[in-house]
Short mmCIF file of C-alpha atoms in Angstrom, two decimals:
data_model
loop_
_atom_site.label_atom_id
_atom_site.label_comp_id
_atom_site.label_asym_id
_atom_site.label_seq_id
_atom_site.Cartn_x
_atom_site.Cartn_y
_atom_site.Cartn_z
CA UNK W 1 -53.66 52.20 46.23
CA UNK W 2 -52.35 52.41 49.88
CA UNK W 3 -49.04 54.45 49.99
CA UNK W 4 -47.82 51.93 52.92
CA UNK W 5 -48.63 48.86 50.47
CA UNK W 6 -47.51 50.20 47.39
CA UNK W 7 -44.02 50.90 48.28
CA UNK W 8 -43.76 47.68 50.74
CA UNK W 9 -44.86 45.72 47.57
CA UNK W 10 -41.66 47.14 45.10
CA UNK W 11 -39.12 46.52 48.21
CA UNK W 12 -38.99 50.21 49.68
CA UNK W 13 -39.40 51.40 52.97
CA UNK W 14 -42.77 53.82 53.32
CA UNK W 15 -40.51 55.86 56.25
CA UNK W 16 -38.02 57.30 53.42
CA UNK W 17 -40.71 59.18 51.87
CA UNK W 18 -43.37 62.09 51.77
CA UNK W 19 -47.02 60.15 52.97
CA UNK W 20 -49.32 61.30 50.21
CA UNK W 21 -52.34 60.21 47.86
CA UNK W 22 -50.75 59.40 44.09
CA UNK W 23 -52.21 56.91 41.75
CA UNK W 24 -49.98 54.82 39.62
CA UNK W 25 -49.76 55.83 35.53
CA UNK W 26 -50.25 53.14 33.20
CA UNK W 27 -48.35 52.70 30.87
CA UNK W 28 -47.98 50.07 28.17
CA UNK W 29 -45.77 47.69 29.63
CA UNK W 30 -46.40 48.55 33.44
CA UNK W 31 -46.96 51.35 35.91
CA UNK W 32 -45.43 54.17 36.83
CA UNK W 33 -45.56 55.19 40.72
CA UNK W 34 -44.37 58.72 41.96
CA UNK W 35 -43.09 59.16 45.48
CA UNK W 36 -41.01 62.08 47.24
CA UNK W 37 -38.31 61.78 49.44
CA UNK W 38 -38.74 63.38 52.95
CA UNK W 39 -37.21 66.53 53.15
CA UNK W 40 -36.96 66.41 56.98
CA UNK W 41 -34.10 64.10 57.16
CA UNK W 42 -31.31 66.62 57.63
CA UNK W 43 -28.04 64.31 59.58
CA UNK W 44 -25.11 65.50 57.71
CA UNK W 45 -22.62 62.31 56.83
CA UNK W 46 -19.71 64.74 56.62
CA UNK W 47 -19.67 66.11 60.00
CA UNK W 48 -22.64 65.13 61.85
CA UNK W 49 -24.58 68.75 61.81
CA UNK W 50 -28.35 68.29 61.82
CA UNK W 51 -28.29 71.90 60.34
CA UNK W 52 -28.69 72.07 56.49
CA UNK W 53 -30.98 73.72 53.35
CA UNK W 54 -32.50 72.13 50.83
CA UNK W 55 -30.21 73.09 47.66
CA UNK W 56 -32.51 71.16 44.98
CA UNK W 57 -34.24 68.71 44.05
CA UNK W 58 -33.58 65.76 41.09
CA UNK W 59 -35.99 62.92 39.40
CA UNK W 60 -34.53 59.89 38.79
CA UNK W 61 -36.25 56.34 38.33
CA UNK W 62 -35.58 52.82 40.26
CA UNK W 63 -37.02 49.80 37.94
CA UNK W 64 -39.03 47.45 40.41
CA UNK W 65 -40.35 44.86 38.22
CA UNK W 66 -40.79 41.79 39.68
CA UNK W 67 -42.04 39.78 36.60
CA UNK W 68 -41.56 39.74 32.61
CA UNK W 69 -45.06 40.45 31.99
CA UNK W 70 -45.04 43.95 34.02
CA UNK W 71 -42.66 46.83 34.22
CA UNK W 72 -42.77 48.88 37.29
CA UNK W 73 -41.05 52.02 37.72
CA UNK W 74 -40.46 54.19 40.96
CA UNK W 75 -40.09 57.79 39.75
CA UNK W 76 -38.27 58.98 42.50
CA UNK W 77 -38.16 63.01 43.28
CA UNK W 78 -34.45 62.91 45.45
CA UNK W 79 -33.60 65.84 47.44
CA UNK W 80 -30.17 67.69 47.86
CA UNK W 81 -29.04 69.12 51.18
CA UNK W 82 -26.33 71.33 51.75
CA UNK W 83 -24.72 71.21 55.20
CA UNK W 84 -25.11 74.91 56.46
CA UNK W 85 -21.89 73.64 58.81
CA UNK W 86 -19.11 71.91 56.43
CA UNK W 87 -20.68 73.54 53.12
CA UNK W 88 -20.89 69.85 51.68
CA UNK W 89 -23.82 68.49 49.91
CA UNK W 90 -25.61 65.18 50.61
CA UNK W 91 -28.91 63.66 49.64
CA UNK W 92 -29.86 60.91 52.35
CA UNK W 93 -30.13 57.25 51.30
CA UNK W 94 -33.30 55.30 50.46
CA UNK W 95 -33.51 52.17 51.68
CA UNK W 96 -34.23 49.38 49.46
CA UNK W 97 -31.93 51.03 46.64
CA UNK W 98 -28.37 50.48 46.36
CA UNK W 99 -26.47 53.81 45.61
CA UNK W 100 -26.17 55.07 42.19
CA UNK W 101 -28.12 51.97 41.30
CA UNK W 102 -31.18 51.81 38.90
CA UNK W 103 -32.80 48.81 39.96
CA UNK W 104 -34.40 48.22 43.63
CA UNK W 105 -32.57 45.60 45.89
CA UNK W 106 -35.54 43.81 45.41
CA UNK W 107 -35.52 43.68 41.95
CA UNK W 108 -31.95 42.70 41.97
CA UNK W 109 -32.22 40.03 44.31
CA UNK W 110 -34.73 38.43 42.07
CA UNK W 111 -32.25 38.93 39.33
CA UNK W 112 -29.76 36.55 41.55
CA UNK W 113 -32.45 34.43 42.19
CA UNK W 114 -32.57 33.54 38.79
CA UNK W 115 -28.90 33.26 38.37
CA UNK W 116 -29.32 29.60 39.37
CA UNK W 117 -32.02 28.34 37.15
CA UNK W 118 -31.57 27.28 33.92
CA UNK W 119 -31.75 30.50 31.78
CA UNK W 120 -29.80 32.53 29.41
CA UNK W 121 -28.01 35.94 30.22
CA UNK W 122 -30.54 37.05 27.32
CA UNK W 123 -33.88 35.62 28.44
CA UNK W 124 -33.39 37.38 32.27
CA UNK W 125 -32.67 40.56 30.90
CA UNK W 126 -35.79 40.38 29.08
CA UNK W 127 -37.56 39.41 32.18
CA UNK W 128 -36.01 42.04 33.57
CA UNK W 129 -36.30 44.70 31.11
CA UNK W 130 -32.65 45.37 31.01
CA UNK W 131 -30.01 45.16 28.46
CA UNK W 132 -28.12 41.40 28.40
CA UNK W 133 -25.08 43.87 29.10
CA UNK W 134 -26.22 45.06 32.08
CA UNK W 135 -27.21 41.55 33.70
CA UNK W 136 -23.23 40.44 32.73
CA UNK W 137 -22.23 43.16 34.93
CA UNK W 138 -24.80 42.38 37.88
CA UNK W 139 -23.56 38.81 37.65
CA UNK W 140 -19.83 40.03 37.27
CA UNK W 141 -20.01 41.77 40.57
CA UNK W 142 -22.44 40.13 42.35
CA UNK W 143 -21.24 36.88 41.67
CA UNK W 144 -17.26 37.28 41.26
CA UNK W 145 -15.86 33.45 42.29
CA UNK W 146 -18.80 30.53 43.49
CA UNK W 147 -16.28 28.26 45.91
CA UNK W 148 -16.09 24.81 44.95
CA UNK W 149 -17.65 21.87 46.98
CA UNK W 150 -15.07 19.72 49.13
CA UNK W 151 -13.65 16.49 47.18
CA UNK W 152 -16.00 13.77 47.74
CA UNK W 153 -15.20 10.12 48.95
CA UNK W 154 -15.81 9.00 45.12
CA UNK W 155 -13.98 11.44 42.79
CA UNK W 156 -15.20 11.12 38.98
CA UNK W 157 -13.13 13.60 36.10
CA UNK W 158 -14.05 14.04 32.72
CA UNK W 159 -14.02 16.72 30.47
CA UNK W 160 -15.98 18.84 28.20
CA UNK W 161 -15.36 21.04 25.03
CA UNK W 162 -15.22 25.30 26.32
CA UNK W 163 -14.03 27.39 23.43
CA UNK W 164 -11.28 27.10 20.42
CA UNK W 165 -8.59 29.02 22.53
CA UNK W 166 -5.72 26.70 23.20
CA UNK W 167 -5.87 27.13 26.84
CA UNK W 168 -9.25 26.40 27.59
CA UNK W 169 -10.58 24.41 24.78
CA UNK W 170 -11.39 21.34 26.78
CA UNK W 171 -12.20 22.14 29.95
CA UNK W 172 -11.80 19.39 33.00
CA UNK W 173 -14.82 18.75 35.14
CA UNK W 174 -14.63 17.41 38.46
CA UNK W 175 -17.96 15.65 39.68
CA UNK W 176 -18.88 13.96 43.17
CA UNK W 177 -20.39 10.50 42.34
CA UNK W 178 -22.78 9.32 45.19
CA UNK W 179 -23.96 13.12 45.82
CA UNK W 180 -24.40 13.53 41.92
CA UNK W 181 -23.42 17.26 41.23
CA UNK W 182 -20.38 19.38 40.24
CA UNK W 183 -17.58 19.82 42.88
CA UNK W 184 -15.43 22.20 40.56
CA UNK W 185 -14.75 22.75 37.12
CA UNK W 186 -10.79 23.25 35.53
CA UNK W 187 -10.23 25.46 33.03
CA UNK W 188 -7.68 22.94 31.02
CA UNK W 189 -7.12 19.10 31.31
CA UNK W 190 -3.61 19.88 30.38
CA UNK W 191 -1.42 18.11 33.66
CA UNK W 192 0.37 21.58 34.64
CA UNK W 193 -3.36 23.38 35.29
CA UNK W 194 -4.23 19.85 37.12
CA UNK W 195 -0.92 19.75 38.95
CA UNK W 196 -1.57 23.35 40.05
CA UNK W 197 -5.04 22.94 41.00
CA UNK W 198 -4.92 19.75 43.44
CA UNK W 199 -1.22 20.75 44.64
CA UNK W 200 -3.45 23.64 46.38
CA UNK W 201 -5.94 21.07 48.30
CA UNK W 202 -4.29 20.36 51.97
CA UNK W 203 -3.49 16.99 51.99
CA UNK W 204 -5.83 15.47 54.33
CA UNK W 205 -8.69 16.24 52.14
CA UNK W 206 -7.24 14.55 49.15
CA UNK W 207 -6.58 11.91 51.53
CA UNK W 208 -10.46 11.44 51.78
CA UNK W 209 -10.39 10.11 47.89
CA UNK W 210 -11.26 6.63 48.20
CA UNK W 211 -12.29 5.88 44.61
CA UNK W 212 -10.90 8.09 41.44
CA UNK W 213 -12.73 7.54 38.11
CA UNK W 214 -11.65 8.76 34.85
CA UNK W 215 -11.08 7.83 31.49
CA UNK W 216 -7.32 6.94 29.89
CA UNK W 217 -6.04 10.28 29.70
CA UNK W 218 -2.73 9.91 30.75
CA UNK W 219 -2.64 13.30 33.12
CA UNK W 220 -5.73 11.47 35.13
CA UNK W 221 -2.90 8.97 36.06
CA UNK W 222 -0.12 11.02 37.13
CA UNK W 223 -2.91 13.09 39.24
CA UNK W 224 -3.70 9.72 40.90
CA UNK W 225 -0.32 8.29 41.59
CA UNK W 226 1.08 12.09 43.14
CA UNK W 227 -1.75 13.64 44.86
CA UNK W 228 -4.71 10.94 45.11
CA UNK W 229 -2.26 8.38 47.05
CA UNK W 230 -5.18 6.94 49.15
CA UNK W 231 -7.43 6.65 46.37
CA UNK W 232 -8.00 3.90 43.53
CA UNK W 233 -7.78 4.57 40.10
CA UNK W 234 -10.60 2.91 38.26
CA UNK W 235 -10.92 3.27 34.38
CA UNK W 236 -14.63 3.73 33.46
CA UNK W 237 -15.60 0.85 31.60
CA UNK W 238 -17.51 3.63 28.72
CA UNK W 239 -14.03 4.27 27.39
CA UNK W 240 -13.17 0.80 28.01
CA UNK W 241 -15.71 -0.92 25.34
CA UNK W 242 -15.38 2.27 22.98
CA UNK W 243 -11.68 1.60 22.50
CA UNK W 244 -12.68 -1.91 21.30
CA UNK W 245 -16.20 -0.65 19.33
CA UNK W 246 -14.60 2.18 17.03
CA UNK W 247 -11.97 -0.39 15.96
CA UNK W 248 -14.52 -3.00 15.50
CA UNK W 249 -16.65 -0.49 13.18
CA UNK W 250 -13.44 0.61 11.05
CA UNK W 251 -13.05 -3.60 10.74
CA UNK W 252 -16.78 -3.74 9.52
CA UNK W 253 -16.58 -1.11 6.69
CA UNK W 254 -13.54 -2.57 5.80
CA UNK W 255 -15.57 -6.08 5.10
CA UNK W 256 -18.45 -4.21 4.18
CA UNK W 257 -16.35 -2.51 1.07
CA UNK W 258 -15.77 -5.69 -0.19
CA UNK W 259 -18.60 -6.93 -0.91
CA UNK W 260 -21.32 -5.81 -3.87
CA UNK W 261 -23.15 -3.27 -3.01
CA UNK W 262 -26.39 -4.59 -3.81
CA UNK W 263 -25.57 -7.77 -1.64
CA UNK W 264 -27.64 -8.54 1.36
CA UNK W 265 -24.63 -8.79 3.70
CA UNK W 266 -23.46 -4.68 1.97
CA UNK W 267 -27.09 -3.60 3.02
CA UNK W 268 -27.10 -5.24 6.20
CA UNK W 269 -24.00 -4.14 7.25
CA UNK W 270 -24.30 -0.43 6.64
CA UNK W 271 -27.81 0.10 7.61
CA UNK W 272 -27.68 -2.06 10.91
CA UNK W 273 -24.46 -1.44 12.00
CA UNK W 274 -24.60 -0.96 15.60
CA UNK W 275 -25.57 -4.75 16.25
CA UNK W 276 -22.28 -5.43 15.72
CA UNK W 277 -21.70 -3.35 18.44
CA UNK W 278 -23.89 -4.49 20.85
CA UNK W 279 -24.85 -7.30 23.25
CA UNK W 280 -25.36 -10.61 21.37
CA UNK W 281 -28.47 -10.96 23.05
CA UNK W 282 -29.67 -7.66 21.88
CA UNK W 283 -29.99 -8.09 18.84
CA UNK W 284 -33.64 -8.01 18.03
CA UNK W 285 -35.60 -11.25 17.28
CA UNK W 286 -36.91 -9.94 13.95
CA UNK W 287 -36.54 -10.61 10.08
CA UNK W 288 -34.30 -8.56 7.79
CA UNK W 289 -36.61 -8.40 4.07
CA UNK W 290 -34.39 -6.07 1.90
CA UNK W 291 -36.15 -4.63 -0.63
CA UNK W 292 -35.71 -6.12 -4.03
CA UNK W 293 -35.00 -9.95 -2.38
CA UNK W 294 -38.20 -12.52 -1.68
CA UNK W 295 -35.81 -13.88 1.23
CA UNK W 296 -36.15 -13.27 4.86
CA UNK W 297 -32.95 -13.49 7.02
CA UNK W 298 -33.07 -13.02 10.95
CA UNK W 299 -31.19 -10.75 12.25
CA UNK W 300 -29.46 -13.10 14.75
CA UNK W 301 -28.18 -15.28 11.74
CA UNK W 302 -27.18 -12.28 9.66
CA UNK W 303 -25.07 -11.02 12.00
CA UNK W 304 -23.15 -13.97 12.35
CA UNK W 305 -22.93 -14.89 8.69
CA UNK W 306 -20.97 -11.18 8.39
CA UNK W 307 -18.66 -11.32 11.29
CA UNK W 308 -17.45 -14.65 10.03
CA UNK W 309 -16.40 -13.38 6.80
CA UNK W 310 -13.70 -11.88 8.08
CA UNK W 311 -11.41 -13.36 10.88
CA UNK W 312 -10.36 -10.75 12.26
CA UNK W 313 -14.20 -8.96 12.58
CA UNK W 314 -15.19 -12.38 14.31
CA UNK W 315 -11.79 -12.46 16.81
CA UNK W 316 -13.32 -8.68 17.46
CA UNK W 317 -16.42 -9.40 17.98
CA UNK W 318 -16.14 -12.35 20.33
CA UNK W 319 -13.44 -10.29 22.21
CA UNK W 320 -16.26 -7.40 22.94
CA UNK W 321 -18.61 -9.84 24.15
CA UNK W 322 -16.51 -11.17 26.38
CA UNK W 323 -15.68 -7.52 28.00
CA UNK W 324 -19.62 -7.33 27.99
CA UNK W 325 -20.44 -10.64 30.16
CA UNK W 326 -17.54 -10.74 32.63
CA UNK W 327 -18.71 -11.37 36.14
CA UNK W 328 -18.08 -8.17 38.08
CA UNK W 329 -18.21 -10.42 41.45
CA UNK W 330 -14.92 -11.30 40.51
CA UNK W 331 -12.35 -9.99 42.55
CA UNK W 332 -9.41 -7.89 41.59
CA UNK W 333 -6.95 -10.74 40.42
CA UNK W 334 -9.63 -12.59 38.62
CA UNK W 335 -10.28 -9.20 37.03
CA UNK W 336 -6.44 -8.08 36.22
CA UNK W 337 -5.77 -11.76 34.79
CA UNK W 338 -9.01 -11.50 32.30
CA UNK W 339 -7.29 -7.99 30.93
CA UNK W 340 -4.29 -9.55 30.34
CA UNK W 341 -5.59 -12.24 28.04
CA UNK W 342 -7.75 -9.96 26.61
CA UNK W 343 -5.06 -7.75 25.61
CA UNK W 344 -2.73 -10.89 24.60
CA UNK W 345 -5.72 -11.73 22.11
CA UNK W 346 -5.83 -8.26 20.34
CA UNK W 347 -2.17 -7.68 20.09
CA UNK W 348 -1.64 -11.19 18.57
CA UNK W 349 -4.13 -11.06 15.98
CA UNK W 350 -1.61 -8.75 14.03
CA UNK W 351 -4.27 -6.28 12.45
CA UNK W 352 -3.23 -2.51 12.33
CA UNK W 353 -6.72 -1.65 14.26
CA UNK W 354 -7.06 -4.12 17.10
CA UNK W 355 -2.98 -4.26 17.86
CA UNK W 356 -3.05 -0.42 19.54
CA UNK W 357 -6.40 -1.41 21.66
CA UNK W 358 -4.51 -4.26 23.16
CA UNK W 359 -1.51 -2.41 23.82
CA UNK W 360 -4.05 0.40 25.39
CA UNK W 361 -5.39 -2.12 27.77
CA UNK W 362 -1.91 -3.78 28.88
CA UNK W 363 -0.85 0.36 29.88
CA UNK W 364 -4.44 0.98 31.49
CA UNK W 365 -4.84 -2.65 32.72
CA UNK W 366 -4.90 -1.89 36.34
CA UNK W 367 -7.34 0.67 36.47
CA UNK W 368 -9.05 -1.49 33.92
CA UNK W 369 -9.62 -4.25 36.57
CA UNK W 370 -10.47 -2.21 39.31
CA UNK W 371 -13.21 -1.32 37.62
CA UNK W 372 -14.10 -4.55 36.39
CA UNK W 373 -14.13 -5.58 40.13
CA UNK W 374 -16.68 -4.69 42.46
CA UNK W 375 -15.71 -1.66 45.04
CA UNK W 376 -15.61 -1.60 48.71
CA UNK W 377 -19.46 -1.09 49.10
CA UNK W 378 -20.44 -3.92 46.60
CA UNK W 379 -21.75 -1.13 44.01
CA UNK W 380 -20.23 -0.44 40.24
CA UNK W 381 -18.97 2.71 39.93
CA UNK W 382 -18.54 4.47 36.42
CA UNK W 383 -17.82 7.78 35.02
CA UNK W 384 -22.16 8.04 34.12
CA UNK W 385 -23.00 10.63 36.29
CA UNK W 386 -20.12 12.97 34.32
CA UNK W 387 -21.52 11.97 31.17
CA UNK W 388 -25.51 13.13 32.21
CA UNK W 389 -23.78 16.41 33.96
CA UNK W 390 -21.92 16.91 31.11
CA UNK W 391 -25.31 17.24 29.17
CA UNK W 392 -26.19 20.06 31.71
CA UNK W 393 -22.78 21.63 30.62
CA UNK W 394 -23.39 21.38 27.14
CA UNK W 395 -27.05 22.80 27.41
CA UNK W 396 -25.81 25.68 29.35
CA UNK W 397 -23.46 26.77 27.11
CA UNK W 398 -26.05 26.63 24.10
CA UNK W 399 -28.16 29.15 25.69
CA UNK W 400 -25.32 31.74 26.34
CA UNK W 401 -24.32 30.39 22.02
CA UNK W 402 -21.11 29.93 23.79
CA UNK W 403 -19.04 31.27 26.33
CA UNK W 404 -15.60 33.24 26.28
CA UNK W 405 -14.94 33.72 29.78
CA UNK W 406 -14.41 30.44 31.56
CA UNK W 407 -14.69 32.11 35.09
CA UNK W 408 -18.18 33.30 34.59
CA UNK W 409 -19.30 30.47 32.76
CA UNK W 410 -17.70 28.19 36.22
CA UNK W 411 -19.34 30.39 38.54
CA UNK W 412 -22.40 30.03 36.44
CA UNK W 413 -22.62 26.06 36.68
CA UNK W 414 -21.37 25.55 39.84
CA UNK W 415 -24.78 27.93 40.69
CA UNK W 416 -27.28 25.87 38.53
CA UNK W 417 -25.97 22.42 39.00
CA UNK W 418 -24.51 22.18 42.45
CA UNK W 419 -26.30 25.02 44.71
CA UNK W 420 -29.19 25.50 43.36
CA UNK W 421 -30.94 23.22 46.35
CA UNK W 422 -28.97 25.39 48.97
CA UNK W 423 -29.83 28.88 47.55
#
């Protein structure tokens, strides 16, 4: 193999060493490649003198690989001057190696590289032939704080569960809506770390907060009212209906209980129980044939007959499909009015379940109705794009089988999910 090509291949620069004939060894995971440092290299960093002996000479090896399915290994023969003016020693630098590092700049830059895909600590240490240790402490230093992305025009917030510690156990996750990526992630949803965080954002770009979506965690509103002045506080409608739909399934097992358990409306209800929690005109236009009854029953008709055994299940019911057909061209009166008899409904039908839902929407009722009303630029916005993202989260930290560290596992998301494109 050419000298030249063989060292301009693993990263290093031909000039730093002796020109001479050497065939790689193979080995059973790669090569091996031999090369000698010049020895005619003699500039003194101490004090400048060009005057100095060689004192000795020391083999140490650079890993090159480039790829998981070969290993390649410089085995480097350094040389040690001693300055024959300052009586210092010195061995001149090779370029394309960091000093005191074991892995060529080459081989670590493809190591960063893959910092922002979507692998585990584990897996590029593999790749790498290195320990999962050593690849912590590449990304450690390498990597020590990814800056977050400026807050966007629409500003959504959710968060996601970190670790068991108290302080970070649900981590808060700020995400841009129309550019669909992370802008920074919180280590607590707790309001003192979310007072802290946005108290530190000048002004003027909070100020450029238009639309704030979250769900009805009460810090989300006191970061709206003090620091997000300029923005509207929209409730996304996800949280909305699933205040309603996990009453509305406690009301159904409730029914359900009471009747025999080999009745049709028992089966129905247990096995097909999220078309009570559905659009009406989802509900699929088939036959129900439980085994052990000639009968056929549609499921339209089924459905009916069991939410109008109980009053309260059919108030419910009628309730959530009125949430789900409400014109969103309505504006923001229309919108606030509709919450308020909504709300009046569940807190006067006096049962334990639906009574909190309705006070929940009279507290939230204004962000409610915002979003229920269409924004400035005639388009719906919701808290979805957190809720995919959050997916991306989730999968992240099931590679690493959890993380520990919330700053590495920030500066490792904010790589994969929102600069990946840019790096």
């Amino acid at each position: 193999m050419n000298f030249n090509t063989m060292l301009t291949r693993l990263g290093m620069d031909p000039d730093n060493f002796i020109n001479r004939e050497n065939e790689p060894v193979k080995t059973e995971e790669g090569f091996i490649y031999e090369v000698y440092q010049r020895t005619d290299i003699r500039h003194c960093p101490h004090c400048g003198s060009q005057s100095a002996h060689i004192q000795d000479y020391d083999w140490i090896e650079i890993n090159c690989s480039e790829t998981d399915y070969i290993r390649d290994i410089l085995r480097i023969r350094k040389v040690r001057f001693k300055c024959t003016e300052c009586h210092k020693t010195f061995t001149p630098s090779v370029q394309g190696i960091q000093r005191y590092s074991k892995i060529s700049s080459q081989t670590l830059q493809l190591i960063l590289n893959d910092f922002s895909k979507m692998m585990s600590f584990s897996q590029i240490a593999e790749r790498y032939h290195l320990t999962p240790a050593r690849i912590l402490q590449i990304f450690d230093e390498n990597v020590p704080y990814v800056p977050r992305k400026p807050l966007p025009r629409t500003l959504c917030i959710d968060e996601i569960k970190f670790d068991e510690e108290y302080d970070q156990k649900y981590c808060c996750v700020l995400y841009d809506f129309e550019n669909r990526q992370i802008v920074d992630i919180i280590k607590n949803r707790q309001l003192p770390y979310l007072e802290e965080y946005f108290s530190l954002i000048p002004q003027k770009e909070r100020d450029r907060v238009k639309f704030f979506v979250s769900d009805m965690h009460d810090p989300y509103a006191t970061v709206a009212r003090k620091y997000l002045k300029s923005a509207t506080h929209i409730i996304d409608m996800f949280h909305v209906v699933r205040q309603l739909t996990q009453a509305i399934s406690k009301i159904r097992i409730e029914v359900m209980k009471t009747q025999p358990k080999n009745s049709i409306y028992y089966r129905f209800m247990k096995k097909h129980w999220k078309l009570f929690l559905c659009r009406k005109e989802d509900i699929p236009d088939k036959f129900y044939s439980p085994k052990g009854i000639i009968s056929s029953y549609h499921f339209t008709d089924l459905v009916f007959s069991c939410i109008k055994l109980n009053r309260d299940l059919l108030s419910a019911y009628n309730i959530l499909q009125d949430l789900f057909h409400y014109s969103e061209k309505r504006n923001y009166n229309d919108a606030l009015n509709f919450i308020s008899y909504i709300s009046d409904r569940l807190v006067s039908s006096n049962h334990s379940l639906l009574i909190p839902v309705g006070k929940t929407y009279d507290k939230w009722k204004f962000g409610i109705a915002s979003a229920f009303s269409r924004s400035q630029n005639s388009s719906r916005i919701t808290n979805a794009i957190a809720e995919s993202i959050n997916n991306h989260l989730k999968t992240i930290i099931k590679f690493a089988y959890g993380y520990h560290n919330f700053p590495r596992f920030r500066n490792r998301a904010l790589l994969i999910l929102s600069y990946k494109k840019t790096r």
